[in-house]
């Protein structure tokens, strides 16, 4: 089934004509629980990974844990609509002390499915995203891994890894992604309005409009950031959202070139402030507003993943040389 974003509740460029030159495009991925195959674009499904190639692992030390959740028990509990039981951590060592920790596959994206996906090194058109399942250090930092492939060459490999390695326990239930199929949809998007992301007079105009909306409509008021600029959830390209950190300069560590947004991984597809972006196919046409949203967690929290404290994970790559190291920003 396709997913169709409703028209914005106000015409962005009719309200703010000065935004027309800043209009961009993003591809909303609309993940929904399903049964993706290893040659599909997906979140949380099987990776197209050659059997002869070592699975990515984290070699760093990890934060000591006391209990966790077994991946298979998480899957069984989700299928039953229940919460998995927690288990004591085996032994006294921190995870990874007895060897490297396998990364968890988060997403696989083919450019054939998502034309807005930037190419990787040497024209690679398949991006695979991984995360270490355990936090690092006192600030619970995370480690990510981005692998690029030539889809055509990878498809001719022949034998693929059927069951990637897993840790026996995960610290949190939301470390395990729910397998989701994607429904890519391109939509217009506009920059986050704060600091120097737009000219100061335009940001002042947007802030004044937001104030008027809040004064006239109270808690149900429209706002530029929530309803008109950047959609929530998983998306490719477009502009980063900066709700938690404020705008940040993200430059390549190798050549200092300003980096471009490759991918945003969102913890949830909607919240109280962004429900206007929920697709028409996930609504009851006989109802209005938030009450019309159907599907429960399969629409609001389809991937079951979390990034920080309900932040977005922005993955940036270097436009001058896609082979330069990517950068990860929680915002």
PDB file of N, CA and C in Angstrom, residues 70-85 176 178:
ATOM      1  N   UNK A  70      16.511 -10.983  26.066  1.00  0.00           N
ATOM      2  CA  UNK A  70      16.968 -11.874  24.999  1.00  0.00           C
ATOM      3  C   UNK A  70      16.254 -11.523  23.697  1.00  0.00           C
ATOM      4  N   UNK A  71      16.974 -11.401  22.574  1.00  0.00           N
ATOM      5  CA  UNK A  71      16.329 -11.029  21.308  1.00  0.00           C
ATOM      6  C   UNK A  71      15.146 -11.913  20.930  1.00  0.00           C
ATOM      7  N   UNK A  72      15.280 -13.237  21.068  1.00  0.00           N
ATOM      8  CA  UNK A  72      14.175 -14.121  20.692  1.00  0.00           C
ATOM      9  C   UNK A  72      12.965 -13.904  21.596  1.00  0.00           C
ATOM     10  N   UNK A  73      13.200 -13.625  22.880  1.00  0.00           N
ATOM     11  CA  UNK A  73      12.075 -13.376  23.779  1.00  0.00           C
ATOM     12  C   UNK A  73      11.397 -12.044  23.472  1.00  0.00           C
ATOM     13  N   UNK A  74      12.179 -11.075  22.987  1.00  0.00           N
ATOM     14  CA  UNK A  74      11.575  -9.812  22.546  1.00  0.00           C
ATOM     15  C   UNK A  74      10.644 -10.076  21.373  1.00  0.00           C
ATOM     16  N   UNK A  75      11.090 -10.878  20.415  1.00  0.00           N
ATOM     17  CA  UNK A  75      10.272 -11.165  19.236  1.00  0.00           C
ATOM     18  C   UNK A  75       8.984 -11.899  19.621  1.00  0.00           C
ATOM     19  N   UNK A  76       9.106 -12.880  20.506  1.00  0.00           N
ATOM     20  CA  UNK A  76       7.931 -13.650  20.932  1.00  0.00           C
ATOM     21  C   UNK A  76       6.944 -12.752  21.669  1.00  0.00           C
ATOM     22  N   UNK A  77       7.468 -11.890  22.546  1.00  0.00           N
ATOM     23  CA  UNK A  77       6.594 -11.010  23.308  1.00  0.00           C
ATOM     24  C   UNK A  77       5.880 -10.009  22.411  1.00  0.00           C
ATOM     25  N   UNK A  78       6.564  -9.462  21.447  1.00  0.00           N
ATOM     26  CA  UNK A  78       5.931  -8.512  20.533  1.00  0.00           C
ATOM     27  C   UNK A  78       4.807  -9.179  19.748  1.00  0.00           C
ATOM     28  N   UNK A  79       5.056 -10.413  19.284  1.00  0.00           N
ATOM     29  CA  UNK A  79       4.024 -11.117  18.519  1.00  0.00           C
ATOM     30  C   UNK A  79       2.784 -11.363  19.360  1.00  0.00           C
ATOM     31  N   UNK A  80       2.975 -11.499  20.690  1.00  0.00           N
ATOM     32  CA  UNK A  80       1.857 -11.755  21.591  1.00  0.00           C
ATOM     33  C   UNK A  80       1.280 -10.469  22.186  1.00  0.00           C
ATOM     34  N   UNK A  81       1.852  -9.321  21.818  1.00  0.00           N
ATOM     35  CA  UNK A  81       1.387  -8.064  22.372  1.00  0.00           C
ATOM     36  C   UNK A  81       1.732  -7.901  23.839  1.00  0.00           C
ATOM     37  N   UNK A  82       2.842  -8.506  24.266  1.00  0.00           N
ATOM     38  CA  UNK A  82       3.242  -8.479  25.673  1.00  0.00           C
ATOM     39  C   UNK A  82       4.618  -7.839  25.806  1.00  0.00           C
ATOM     40  N   UNK A  83       5.111  -7.761  27.049  1.00  0.00           N
ATOM     41  CA  UNK A  83       6.434  -7.225  27.327  1.00  0.00           C
ATOM     42  C   UNK A  83       7.369  -8.379  27.652  1.00  0.00           C
ATOM     43  N   UNK A  84       8.571  -8.410  27.102  1.00  0.00           N
ATOM     44  CA  UNK A  84       9.465  -9.543  27.359  1.00  0.00           C
ATOM     45  C   UNK A  84       9.983  -9.541  28.793  1.00  0.00           C
ATOM     46  N   UNK A  85      10.318 -10.713  29.317  1.00  0.00           N
ATOM     47  CA  UNK A  85      10.909 -10.776  30.666  1.00  0.00           C
ATOM     48  C   UNK A  85      12.368 -10.337  30.631  1.00  0.00           C
ATOM     49  N   UNK A 176      16.218  -3.657  19.602  1.00  0.00           N
ATOM     50  CA  UNK A 176      15.940  -4.594  18.520  1.00  0.00           C
ATOM     51  C   UNK A 176      14.902  -3.992  17.584  1.00  0.00           C
ATOM     52  N   UNK A 178      11.992  -3.669  14.851  1.00  0.00           N
ATOM     53  CA  UNK A 178      10.918  -4.487  14.290  1.00  0.00           C
ATOM     54  C   UNK A 178      11.087  -4.504  12.771  1.00  0.00           C
TER      55      UNK A 178
END
